[in-house]
PDB file of C-alpha atoms in Angstrom:
ATOM      1  CA  MET A   1     -40.783   2.386  21.441  1.00  0.00           C
ATOM      2  CA  SER A   2     -41.336  -0.975  23.962  1.00  0.00           C
ATOM      3  CA  THR A   3     -41.273  -0.608  27.521  1.00  0.00           C
ATOM      4  CA  PRO A   4     -37.738  -1.265  28.887  1.00  0.00           C
ATOM      5  CA  ALA A   5     -36.839  -3.942  31.395  1.00  0.00           C
ATOM      6  CA  ARG A   6     -36.684  -3.813  35.119  1.00  0.00           C
ATOM      7  CA  ASN A   7     -33.297  -3.815  35.070  1.00  0.00           C
ATOM      8  CA  ALA A   8     -32.112  -1.401  32.659  1.00  0.00           C
ATOM      9  CA  PRO A   9     -31.206   2.012  32.731  1.00  0.00           C
ATOM     10  CA  CYS A  10     -34.149   4.579  33.061  1.00  0.00           C
ATOM     11  CA  PRO A  11     -34.931   6.544  30.071  1.00  0.00           C
ATOM     12  CA  CYS A  12     -35.485   9.338  32.100  1.00  0.00           C
ATOM     13  CA  GLY A  13     -31.877   9.992  32.503  1.00  0.00           C
ATOM     14  CA  SER A  14     -31.205   9.658  36.344  1.00  0.00           C
ATOM     15  CA  GLY A  15     -28.894   6.772  36.086  1.00  0.00           C
ATOM     16  CA  LYS A  16     -30.935   4.523  37.866  1.00  0.00           C
ATOM     17  CA  LYS A  17     -32.719   1.200  37.083  1.00  0.00           C
ATOM     18  CA  TYR A  18     -35.932   1.657  35.542  1.00  0.00           C
ATOM     19  CA  LYS A  19     -37.609  -0.258  38.176  1.00  0.00           C
ATOM     20  CA  ARG A  20     -36.373   2.100  41.087  1.00  0.00           C
ATOM     21  CA  CYS A  21     -37.205   5.009  39.101  1.00  0.00           C
ATOM     22  CA  CYS A  22     -40.204   5.440  36.562  1.00  0.00           C
ATOM     23  CA  LEU A  23     -41.846   1.917  36.737  1.00  0.00           C
ATOM     24  CA  ALA A  24     -45.015   2.683  37.522  1.00  0.00           C
ATOM     25  CA  PRO A  25     -46.216   0.728  40.802  1.00  0.00           C
ATOM     26  CA  LYS A  26     -48.637  -1.946  40.033  1.00  0.00           C
ATOM     27  CA  LYS A  27     -52.043  -0.918  40.842  1.00  0.00           C
ATOM     28  CA  THR A  28     -54.381  -2.267  43.466  1.00  0.00           C
ATOM     29  CA  LYS A  29     -57.620  -1.957  45.013  1.00  0.00           C
ATOM     30  CA  LYS A  30     -58.028   0.839  47.139  1.00  0.00           C
ATOM     31  CA  SER A  31     -58.455  -0.246  50.668  1.00  0.00           C
ATOM     32  CA  ALA A  32     -60.299   1.922  53.473  1.00  0.00           C
ATOM     33  CA  SER A  33     -56.947   2.771  54.791  1.00  0.00           C
ATOM     34  CA  PRO A  34     -54.302   3.951  52.693  1.00  0.00           C
ATOM     35  CA  VAL A  35     -50.937   1.890  52.949  1.00  0.00           C
ATOM     36  CA  LYS A  36     -48.200   4.190  52.726  1.00  0.00           C
ATOM     37  CA  LEU A  37     -45.394   2.428  50.622  1.00  0.00           C
ATOM     38  CA  VAL A  38     -42.298   1.902  51.697  1.00  0.00           C
ATOM     39  CA  PRO A  39     -39.233   1.445  49.180  1.00  0.00           C
ATOM     40  CA  VAL A  40     -37.204  -1.356  49.720  1.00  0.00           C
ATOM     41  CA  PHE A  41     -33.400  -1.201  48.956  1.00  0.00           C
ATOM     42  CA  THR A  42     -31.083  -4.042  48.373  1.00  0.00           C
ATOM     43  CA  GLU A  43     -27.339  -3.530  49.490  1.00  0.00           C
ATOM     44  CA  LEU A  44     -26.945  -3.944  45.450  1.00  0.00           C
ATOM     45  CA  ASP A  45     -29.129  -1.210  44.811  1.00  0.00           C
ATOM     46  CA  GLN A  46     -27.593   0.875  47.487  1.00  0.00           C
ATOM     47  CA  LEU A  47     -23.945   0.451  45.916  1.00  0.00           C
ATOM     48  CA  SER A  48     -24.900   1.058  42.524  1.00  0.00           C
ATOM     49  CA  ASN A  49     -26.651   4.104  43.516  1.00  0.00           C
ATOM     50  CA  SER A  50     -23.720   5.366  45.601  1.00  0.00           C
ATOM     51  CA  VAL A  51     -21.966   5.204  42.832  1.00  0.00           C
ATOM     52  CA  TYR A  52     -23.961   7.656  40.565  1.00  0.00           C
ATOM     53  CA  ASP A  53     -24.303  10.012  44.000  1.00  0.00           C
ATOM     54  CA  LEU A  54     -20.513  10.204  43.970  1.00  0.00           C
ATOM     55  CA  ILE A  55     -20.423  11.022  40.552  1.00  0.00           C
ATOM     56  CA  ARG A  56     -22.577  13.827  40.867  1.00  0.00           C
ATOM     57  CA  LYS A  57     -20.481  15.320  43.877  1.00  0.00           C
ATOM     58  CA  ASN A  58     -17.666  14.858  41.390  1.00  0.00           C
ATOM     59  CA  LYS A  59     -16.079  12.107  43.853  1.00  0.00           C
ATOM     60  CA  LEU A  60     -14.464  10.256  40.924  1.00  0.00           C
ATOM     61  CA  ASN A  61     -12.156   8.018  42.745  1.00  0.00           C
ATOM     62  CA  GLU A  62     -14.359   6.970  45.192  1.00  0.00           C
ATOM     63  CA  ALA A  63     -16.785   6.208  42.581  1.00  0.00           C
ATOM     64  CA  GLU A  64     -14.676   3.850  40.356  1.00  0.00           C
ATOM     65  CA  ALA A  65     -13.776   2.325  43.687  1.00  0.00           C
ATOM     66  CA  ALA A  66     -17.247   1.691  44.546  1.00  0.00           C
ATOM     67  CA  GLY A  67     -18.183   0.773  40.788  1.00  0.00           C
ATOM     68  CA  LYS A  68     -15.265  -1.977  41.048  1.00  0.00           C
ATOM     69  CA  LYS A  69     -16.596  -3.313  44.453  1.00  0.00           C
ATOM     70  CA  LEU A  70     -19.875  -3.602  42.476  1.00  0.00           C
ATOM     71  CA  LEU A  71     -17.836  -6.217  40.072  1.00  0.00           C
ATOM     72  CA  PHE A  72     -16.545  -7.966  42.583  1.00  0.00           C
ATOM     73  CA  GLU A  73     -19.422  -8.333  44.965  1.00  0.00           C
ATOM     74  CA  TYR A  74     -22.119  -8.551  42.260  1.00  0.00           C
ATOM     75  CA  PRO A  75     -20.517 -10.741  39.386  1.00  0.00           C
ATOM     76  CA  ASP A  76     -23.752 -11.524  38.054  1.00  0.00           C
ATOM     77  CA  GLU A  77     -25.236  -8.052  38.017  1.00  0.00           C
ATOM     78  CA  ILE A  78     -24.683  -5.678  35.013  1.00  0.00           C
ATOM     79  CA  ASP A  79     -24.737  -2.374  37.788  1.00  0.00           C
ATOM     80  CA  GLY A  80     -20.775  -2.826  37.848  1.00  0.00           C
ATOM     81  CA  PHE A  81     -20.260  -2.186  34.020  1.00  0.00           C
ATOM     82  CA  HIS A  82     -22.809   0.312  33.865  1.00  0.00           C
ATOM     83  CA  ARG A  83     -21.414   2.543  36.723  1.00  0.00           C
ATOM     84  CA  LEU A  84     -17.906   2.417  35.736  1.00  0.00           C
ATOM     85  CA  ALA A  85     -18.921   3.252  32.306  1.00  0.00           C
ATOM     86  CA  GLN A  86     -20.128   6.402  33.476  1.00  0.00           C
ATOM     87  CA  VAL A  87     -17.111   7.144  36.071  1.00  0.00           C
ATOM     88  CA  TYR A  88     -15.085   7.086  33.241  1.00  0.00           C
ATOM     89  CA  GLU A  89     -17.476   8.966  31.292  1.00  0.00           C
ATOM     90  CA  ALA A  90     -17.182  11.667  33.859  1.00  0.00           C
ATOM     91  CA  ARG A  91     -13.815  11.887  34.267  1.00  0.00           C
ATOM     92  CA  GLY A  92     -13.056  12.355  30.290  1.00  0.00           C
ATOM     93  CA  ASP A  93     -11.483   8.817  29.880  1.00  0.00           C
ATOM     94  CA  THR A  94     -13.806   7.802  26.644  1.00  0.00           C
ATOM     95  CA  LYS A  95     -11.270   5.090  25.860  1.00  0.00           C
ATOM     96  CA  LYS A  96     -12.386   3.286  29.224  1.00  0.00           C
ATOM     97  CA  ALA A  97     -16.298   4.623  28.751  1.00  0.00           C
ATOM     98  CA  VAL A  98     -16.584   3.016  25.658  1.00  0.00           C
ATOM     99  CA  GLU A  99     -15.010  -0.284  27.045  1.00  0.00           C
ATOM    100  CA  TYR A 100     -17.423  -0.400  29.635  1.00  0.00           C
ATOM    101  CA  TYR A 101     -20.597   0.039  27.919  1.00  0.00           C
ATOM    102  CA  ARG A 102     -19.412  -2.282  25.540  1.00  0.00           C
ATOM    103  CA  LYS A 103     -19.054  -4.504  28.451  1.00  0.00           C
ATOM    104  CA  ALA A 104     -22.782  -3.836  29.574  1.00  0.00           C
ATOM    105  CA  ALA A 105     -24.179  -4.377  26.259  1.00  0.00           C
ATOM    106  CA  ASP A 106     -22.252  -7.900  26.069  1.00  0.00           C
ATOM    107  CA  PHE A 107     -23.395  -8.303  29.473  1.00  0.00           C
ATOM    108  CA  ALA A 108     -27.038  -7.731  28.832  1.00  0.00           C
ATOM    109  CA  LYS A 109     -26.645  -9.603  25.444  1.00  0.00           C
ATOM    110  CA  SER A 110     -25.888 -12.410  26.880  1.00  0.00           C
ATOM    111  CA  SER A 111     -27.754 -12.536  30.637  1.00  0.00           C
ATOM    112  CA  GLU A 112     -31.733 -13.139  30.779  1.00  0.00           C
ATOM    113  CA  GLY A 113     -34.026 -10.388  31.826  1.00  0.00           C
ATOM    114  CA  PHE A 114     -32.809  -7.804  29.390  1.00  0.00           C
ATOM    115  CA  ASP A 115     -34.216  -6.900  25.932  1.00  0.00           C
ATOM    116  CA  LYS A 116     -32.755  -5.626  22.906  1.00  0.00           C
ATOM    117  CA  GLU A 117     -33.748  -2.305  23.227  1.00  0.00           C
ATOM    118  CA  THR A 118     -31.465  -2.285  27.019  1.00  0.00           C
ATOM    119  CA  VAL A 119     -28.836  -3.746  24.484  1.00  0.00           C
ATOM    120  CA  ASP A 120     -29.070  -1.327  21.962  1.00  0.00           C
ATOM    121  CA  TRP A 121     -29.015   1.936  24.298  1.00  0.00           C
ATOM    122  CA  PHE A 122     -25.722   0.631  25.775  1.00  0.00           C
ATOM    123  CA  HIS A 123     -24.401   0.213  22.278  1.00  0.00           C
ATOM    124  CA  SER A 124     -25.451   3.826  21.536  1.00  0.00           C
ATOM    125  CA  GLU A 125     -23.555   5.186  24.660  1.00  0.00           C
ATOM    126  CA  ALA A 126     -20.448   3.291  23.399  1.00  0.00           C
ATOM    127  CA  ARG A 127     -21.047   4.693  19.654  1.00  0.00           C
ATOM    128  CA  ARG A 128     -22.184   8.617  21.043  1.00  0.00           C
ATOM    129  CA  LEU A 129     -18.849   8.815  22.997  1.00  0.00           C
ATOM    130  CA  LYS A 130     -16.790   7.410  20.163  1.00  0.00           C
ATOM    131  CA  THR A 131     -18.122  10.452  17.712  1.00  0.00           C
ATOM    132  CA  GLU A 132     -17.285  12.804  20.465  1.00  0.00           C
ATOM    133  CA  GLU A 133     -13.947  11.825  20.778  1.00  0.00           C
TER     134      GLU A 133
END
């Protein structure tokens, strides 16, 4: 299995992007004094992660609103489709969840920076939900 793209969902299942979760930082030469790395999260990352956090807290109306805000404010990013799919899945609205997983797959397929595994993963999520109906 190849390494996921940086913007793909993390394969660990956290719901975060691979680059913000399990992607190992590049190795650098050790310096005499250790440098503490502080993660830098963009507004996009914060909004996207807030949707996931709201889902975990079962605040699904707020999560849906934040997911729609992602789509509106960041139309050139996949996060809105992915997060809304997760919201609808958590809500038990399989039809909408499948629709948004497919939209995420279509987005990944037509955009740079996504590999075939990412597209396949979104399609597999849609298929998984269809079989659970």
